[in-house]
Amino acid sequence: MDIGSFAGLFLRVLIDKGFAAEGIEVDPDHIAIAGDHGVSLVKGDAFQLGEYFEHDVYDIVTCINFIDPDVFDVSEEKILQLCGQCKQALAPGGYFLVNPPDNMAFPRRKVLDMGFIRCEREEHYCFGVLKLKRHLILKKADGQQ
Ligand SMILES: C[S@@+](CC[C@H](N)C(=O)[O-])C[C@H]1O[C@@H](n2cnc3c(N)ncnc32)[C@H](O)[C@@H]1O
């Protein structure tokens, strides 16, 4: 599951690599371009993710270049809402990949307290298709909803 998929190019790569991948995007122009690349995006608001997608099923949720003041009116409340929605979509043990900008006060402790475990660096490479050096990789703890 990819959050804020723009024109679906990242999803195109994942699909071509054999992943069953889908994404959500709010801008109809971006969705149309994704369609031109053979990627069908769900039109919707990522902050209401649970209304569009099943809960507790996704192995990986990616939130790349999304937590950014240029994308939405960033506040701690909004970030926690988004992370909570992503956690809800994930299967227990699933991964949440997010790259808050370096200069942003990301509420890491509060996000971890939602029921995520921070992964060790070696796990950054287990997905094969991603260059993840600057990403925060969190794992939904077992037993979490
Ligand atoms: C900076 S782009 C990042 C695109 C892509 N993830 C990447 O790394 O190239 C942010 C995307 O999120 C979309 N977006 C913004 N707010 C959104 C929301 N509330 N729900 C879903 N998509 C949203 C924008 O339309 C845009 O396509």
PDB file of C-alpha atoms and ligand atoms in Angstrom:
ATOM      1  CA  MET A   1       0.000   0.000   0.000  1.00  0.00           C
ATOM      2  CA  ASP A   2       1.475   3.329  -1.090  1.00  0.00           C
ATOM      3  CA  ILE A   3       0.265   6.619   0.374  1.00  0.00           C
ATOM      4  CA  GLY A   4       0.110   9.673  -1.903  1.00  0.00           C
ATOM      5  CA  SER A   5       1.168   7.770  -5.021  1.00  0.00           C
ATOM      6  CA  PHE A   6       1.410  10.771  -7.391  1.00  0.00           C
ATOM      7  CA  ALA A   7       1.543   9.278 -10.916  1.00  0.00           C
ATOM      8  CA  GLY A   8       1.988   5.715  -9.653  1.00  0.00           C
ATOM      9  CA  LEU A   9       5.548   5.292 -10.903  1.00  0.00           C
ATOM     10  CA  PHE A  10       6.794   3.675  -7.689  1.00  0.00           C
ATOM     11  CA  LEU A  11       3.824   1.306  -7.784  1.00  0.00           C
ATOM     12  CA  ARG A  12       4.590   0.535 -11.424  1.00  0.00           C
ATOM     13  CA  VAL A  13       8.069  -0.633 -10.353  1.00  0.00           C
ATOM     14  CA  LEU A  14       6.652  -2.735  -7.532  1.00  0.00           C
ATOM     15  CA  ILE A  15       4.003  -4.316  -9.763  1.00  0.00           C
ATOM     16  CA  ASP A  16       6.615  -5.074 -12.410  1.00  0.00           C
ATOM     17  CA  LYS A  17       8.668  -6.808  -9.695  1.00  0.00           C
ATOM     18  CA  GLY A  18       5.689  -9.007  -8.877  1.00  0.00           C
ATOM     19  CA  PHE A  19       4.303  -7.296  -5.797  1.00  0.00           C
ATOM     20  CA  ALA A  20       0.541  -7.015  -5.379  1.00  0.00           C
ATOM     21  CA  ALA A  21       0.653  -3.271  -4.829  1.00  0.00           C
ATOM     22  CA  GLU A  22      -1.958  -0.549  -4.654  1.00  0.00           C
ATOM     23  CA  GLY A  23      -2.102   3.093  -3.687  1.00  0.00           C
ATOM     24  CA  ILE A  24      -4.208   6.056  -2.717  1.00  0.00           C
ATOM     25  CA  GLU A  25      -4.043   9.507  -4.280  1.00  0.00           C
ATOM     26  CA  VAL A  26      -6.240  12.579  -3.903  1.00  0.00           C
ATOM     27  CA  ASP A  27      -5.487  14.437  -7.146  1.00  0.00           C
ATOM     28  CA  PRO A  28      -7.542  13.281 -10.156  1.00  0.00           C
ATOM     29  CA  ASP A  29      -4.916  14.544 -12.622  1.00  0.00           C
ATOM     30  CA  HIS A  30      -2.277  12.355 -10.960  1.00  0.00           C
ATOM     31  CA  ILE A  31      -4.665   9.406 -10.968  1.00  0.00           C
ATOM     32  CA  ALA A  32      -5.254   9.883 -14.691  1.00  0.00           C
ATOM     33  CA  ILE A  33      -1.510   9.882 -15.428  1.00  0.00           C
ATOM     34  CA  ALA A  34      -1.114   6.746 -13.292  1.00  0.00           C
ATOM     35  CA  GLY A  35      -3.849   5.149 -15.393  1.00  0.00           C
ATOM     36  CA  ASP A  36      -1.799   5.931 -18.508  1.00  0.00           C
ATOM     37  CA  HIS A  37       0.975   3.836 -16.898  1.00  0.00           C
ATOM     38  CA  GLY A  38      -1.432   0.999 -16.204  1.00  0.00           C
ATOM     39  CA  VAL A  39      -1.651   1.731 -12.480  1.00  0.00           C
ATOM     40  CA  SER A  40      -5.112   2.053 -11.004  1.00  0.00           C
ATOM     41  CA  LEU A  41      -5.109   4.234  -7.887  1.00  0.00           C
ATOM     42  CA  VAL A  42      -7.893   4.612  -5.362  1.00  0.00           C
ATOM     43  CA  LYS A  43      -9.096   8.210  -5.255  1.00  0.00           C
ATOM     44  CA  GLY A  44      -9.308   9.236  -1.635  1.00  0.00           C
ATOM     45  CA  ASP A  45      -7.892  10.988   1.377  1.00  0.00           C
ATOM     46  CA  ALA A  46      -5.006   9.193   3.067  1.00  0.00           C
ATOM     47  CA  PHE A  47      -6.112  10.585   6.409  1.00  0.00           C
ATOM     48  CA  GLN A  48      -9.274   8.461   6.068  1.00  0.00           C
ATOM     49  CA  LEU A  49      -7.439   5.397   4.772  1.00  0.00           C
ATOM     50  CA  GLY A  50      -9.567   2.960   6.770  1.00  0.00           C
ATOM     51  CA  GLU A  51     -12.627   3.947   4.739  1.00  0.00           C
ATOM     52  CA  TYR A  52     -11.093   2.721   1.497  1.00  0.00           C
ATOM     53  CA  PHE A  53      -8.911  -0.253   2.392  1.00  0.00           C
ATOM     54  CA  GLU A  54      -9.098  -3.389   4.467  1.00  0.00           C
ATOM     55  CA  HIS A  55      -7.651  -3.384   7.958  1.00  0.00           C
ATOM     56  CA  ASP A  56      -4.822  -5.619   9.231  1.00  0.00           C
ATOM     57  CA  VAL A  57      -3.862  -7.055   5.838  1.00  0.00           C
ATOM     58  CA  TYR A  58      -0.972  -5.140   4.221  1.00  0.00           C
ATOM     59  CA  ASP A  59       2.613  -6.418   4.496  1.00  0.00           C
ATOM     60  CA  ILE A  60       4.125  -3.005   3.772  1.00  0.00           C
ATOM     61  CA  VAL A  61       2.731   0.538   3.821  1.00  0.00           C
ATOM     62  CA  THR A  62       4.963   3.163   2.190  1.00  0.00           C
ATOM     63  CA  CYS A  63       4.638   6.860   2.929  1.00  0.00           C
ATOM     64  CA  ILE A  64       7.346   8.400   0.764  1.00  0.00           C
ATOM     65  CA  ASN A  65       7.822  12.154   0.376  1.00  0.00           C
ATOM     66  CA  PHE A  66       4.366  12.610   1.862  1.00  0.00           C
ATOM     67  CA  ILE A  67       4.952  13.949   5.385  1.00  0.00           C
ATOM     68  CA  ASP A  68       6.005  17.352   4.170  1.00  0.00           C
ATOM     69  CA  PRO A  69       4.637  20.890   4.649  1.00  0.00           C
ATOM     70  CA  ASP A  70       4.418  21.168   0.855  1.00  0.00           C
ATOM     71  CA  VAL A  71       1.980  18.230   0.764  1.00  0.00           C
ATOM     72  CA  PHE A  72      -0.329  18.938   3.716  1.00  0.00           C
ATOM     73  CA  ASP A  73      -0.717  21.215   6.689  1.00  0.00           C
ATOM     74  CA  VAL A  74       1.671  19.257   8.885  1.00  0.00           C
ATOM     75  CA  SER A  75       0.898  19.152  12.594  1.00  0.00           C
ATOM     76  CA  GLU A  76       1.622  16.517  15.211  1.00  0.00           C
ATOM     77  CA  GLU A  77      -2.075  15.678  15.322  1.00  0.00           C
ATOM     78  CA  LYS A  78      -2.221  15.093  11.548  1.00  0.00           C
ATOM     79  CA  ILE A  79       0.973  13.002  11.550  1.00  0.00           C
ATOM     80  CA  LEU A  80      -0.344  10.813  14.350  1.00  0.00           C
ATOM     81  CA  GLN A  81      -3.690  10.444  12.543  1.00  0.00           C
ATOM     82  CA  LEU A  82      -1.903   9.376   9.367  1.00  0.00           C
ATOM     83  CA  CYS A  83       0.402   6.942  11.161  1.00  0.00           C
ATOM     84  CA  GLY A  84      -2.586   5.493  13.019  1.00  0.00           C
ATOM     85  CA  GLN A  85      -4.397   4.905   9.733  1.00  0.00           C
ATOM     86  CA  CYS A  86      -1.319   3.248   8.228  1.00  0.00           C
ATOM     87  CA  LYS A  87      -0.946   1.034  11.282  1.00  0.00           C
ATOM     88  CA  GLN A  88      -4.573  -0.021  11.018  1.00  0.00           C
ATOM     89  CA  ALA A  89      -4.042  -1.116   7.386  1.00  0.00           C
ATOM     90  CA  LEU A  90      -0.951  -3.189   8.236  1.00  0.00           C
ATOM     91  CA  ALA A  91      -1.021  -6.848   9.099  1.00  0.00           C
ATOM     92  CA  PRO A  92       0.625  -7.635  12.438  1.00  0.00           C
ATOM     93  CA  GLY A  93       4.373  -7.768  11.771  1.00  0.00           C
ATOM     94  CA  GLY A  94       3.951  -5.580   8.682  1.00  0.00           C
ATOM     95  CA  TYR A  95       6.334  -2.751   7.852  1.00  0.00           C
ATOM     96  CA  PHE A  96       5.679   0.979   7.731  1.00  0.00           C
ATOM     97  CA  LEU A  97       8.206   2.987   5.691  1.00  0.00           C
ATOM     98  CA  VAL A  98       8.209   6.732   6.142  1.00  0.00           C
ATOM     99  CA  ASN A  99      10.684   9.507   5.394  1.00  0.00           C
ATOM    100  CA  PRO A 100       9.920  12.680   7.326  1.00  0.00           C
ATOM    101  CA  PRO A 101      12.163  15.570   6.231  1.00  0.00           C
ATOM    102  CA  ASP A 102      15.402  15.855   8.217  1.00  0.00           C
ATOM    103  CA  ASN A 103      14.494  19.266   9.565  1.00  0.00           C
ATOM    104  CA  MET A 104      11.076  18.213  10.842  1.00  0.00           C
ATOM    105  CA  ALA A 105      10.194  17.433  14.454  1.00  0.00           C
ATOM    106  CA  PHE A 106       8.627  14.050  13.744  1.00  0.00           C
ATOM    107  CA  PRO A 107       6.850  12.674  16.866  1.00  0.00           C
ATOM    108  CA  ARG A 108       8.846   9.436  16.768  1.00  0.00           C
ATOM    109  CA  ARG A 109       8.228   8.438  20.396  1.00  0.00           C
ATOM    110  CA  LYS A 110       4.465   8.871  20.092  1.00  0.00           C
ATOM    111  CA  VAL A 111       4.367   6.940  16.823  1.00  0.00           C
ATOM    112  CA  LEU A 112       6.348   4.082  18.389  1.00  0.00           C
ATOM    113  CA  ASP A 113       3.976   4.123  21.364  1.00  0.00           C
ATOM    114  CA  MET A 114       1.083   3.399  18.973  1.00  0.00           C
ATOM    115  CA  GLY A 115       2.410  -0.155  18.729  1.00  0.00           C
ATOM    116  CA  PHE A 116       5.338  -0.004  16.318  1.00  0.00           C
ATOM    117  CA  ILE A 117       8.810  -1.431  16.775  1.00  0.00           C
ATOM    118  CA  ARG A 118      11.734   0.388  15.198  1.00  0.00           C
ATOM    119  CA  CYS A 119      13.678  -1.916  12.865  1.00  0.00           C
ATOM    120  CA  GLU A 120      17.394  -2.406  12.816  1.00  0.00           C
ATOM    121  CA  ARG A 121      19.310  -1.155   9.820  1.00  0.00           C
ATOM    122  CA  GLU A 122      19.816  -4.576   8.242  1.00  0.00           C
ATOM    123  CA  GLU A 123      16.088  -4.902   7.758  1.00  0.00           C
ATOM    124  CA  HIS A 124      16.182  -1.833   5.529  1.00  0.00           C
ATOM    125  CA  TYR A 125      17.344  -4.005   2.696  1.00  0.00           C
ATOM    126  CA  CYS A 126      14.846  -6.843   2.909  1.00  0.00           C
ATOM    127  CA  PHE A 127      12.454  -5.404   0.332  1.00  0.00           C
ATOM    128  CA  GLY A 128      14.867  -5.602  -2.567  1.00  0.00           C
ATOM    129  CA  VAL A 129      13.544  -2.706  -4.601  1.00  0.00           C
ATOM    130  CA  LEU A 130      13.935   0.225  -2.232  1.00  0.00           C
ATOM    131  CA  LYS A 131      16.867   2.461  -1.392  1.00  0.00           C
ATOM    132  CA  LEU A 132      15.993   3.144   2.205  1.00  0.00           C
ATOM    133  CA  LYS A 133      18.943   4.857   3.806  1.00  0.00           C
ATOM    134  CA  ARG A 134      16.999   7.880   5.021  1.00  0.00           C
ATOM    135  CA  HIS A 135      13.784   6.122   5.873  1.00  0.00           C
ATOM    136  CA  LEU A 136      12.363   5.265   9.221  1.00  0.00           C
ATOM    137  CA  ILE A 137      11.311   1.620   9.132  1.00  0.00           C
ATOM    138  CA  LEU A 138       8.744   0.607  11.708  1.00  0.00           C
ATOM    139  CA  LYS A 139       7.174  -2.767  12.231  1.00  0.00           C
ATOM    140  CA  LYS A 140       3.661  -3.216  13.552  1.00  0.00           C
ATOM    141  CA  ALA A 141       4.010  -5.227  16.733  1.00  0.00           C
ATOM    142  CA  ASP A 142       2.278  -8.596  16.888  1.00  0.00           C
ATOM    143  CA  GLY A 143      -1.069  -8.484  18.619  1.00  0.00           C
ATOM    144  CA  GLN A 144      -1.689  -4.869  17.541  1.00  0.00           C
ATOM    145  CA  GLN A 145      -4.886  -3.881  15.729  1.00  0.00           C
TER     146      GLN A 145
HETATM  147  C1  LIG B   1       5.232  14.992  -2.983  1.00  0.00           C
HETATM  148  S1  LIG B   1       4.118  13.905  -3.771  1.00  0.00           S
HETATM  149  C2  LIG B   1       4.905  12.375  -3.382  1.00  0.00           C
HETATM  150  C3  LIG B   1       4.619  11.374  -4.398  1.00  0.00           C
HETATM  151  C4  LIG B   1       5.325  10.026  -4.256  1.00  0.00           C
HETATM  152  N1  LIG B   1       5.016   9.374  -3.001  1.00  0.00           N
HETATM  153  C5  LIG B   1       6.789  10.162  -4.476  1.00  0.00           C
HETATM  154  O1  LIG B   1       7.586   9.925  -3.567  1.00  0.00           O
HETATM  155  O2  LIG B   1       7.179  10.501  -5.586  1.00  0.00           O
HETATM  156  C6  LIG B   1       2.694  13.861  -2.680  1.00  0.00           C
HETATM  157  C7  LIG B   1       1.465  13.247  -3.314  1.00  0.00           C
HETATM  158  O3  LIG B   1       0.459  13.087  -2.312  1.00  0.00           O
HETATM  159  C8  LIG B   1      -0.799  13.484  -2.837  1.00  0.00           C
HETATM  160  N2  LIG B   1      -1.662  13.860  -1.726  1.00  0.00           N
HETATM  161  C9  LIG B   1      -1.650  15.027  -1.024  1.00  0.00           C
HETATM  162  N3  LIG B   1      -2.549  14.988  -0.026  1.00  0.00           N
HETATM  163  C10 LIG B   1      -3.138  13.765  -0.083  1.00  0.00           C
HETATM  164  C11 LIG B   1      -4.135  13.119   0.702  1.00  0.00           C
HETATM  165  N4  LIG B   1      -4.710  13.730   1.744  1.00  0.00           N
HETATM  166  N5  LIG B   1      -4.488  11.857   0.389  1.00  0.00           N
HETATM  167  C12 LIG B   1      -3.915  11.219  -0.675  1.00  0.00           C
HETATM  168  N6  LIG B   1      -2.959  11.781  -1.452  1.00  0.00           N
HETATM  169  C13 LIG B   1      -2.571  13.037  -1.165  1.00  0.00           C
HETATM  170  C14 LIG B   1      -0.452  14.622  -3.783  1.00  0.00           C
HETATM  171  O4  LIG B   1      -1.477  14.838  -4.731  1.00  0.00           O
HETATM  172  C15 LIG B   1       0.853  14.107  -4.404  1.00  0.00           C
HETATM  173  O5  LIG B   1       0.603  13.334  -5.538  1.00  0.00           O
END
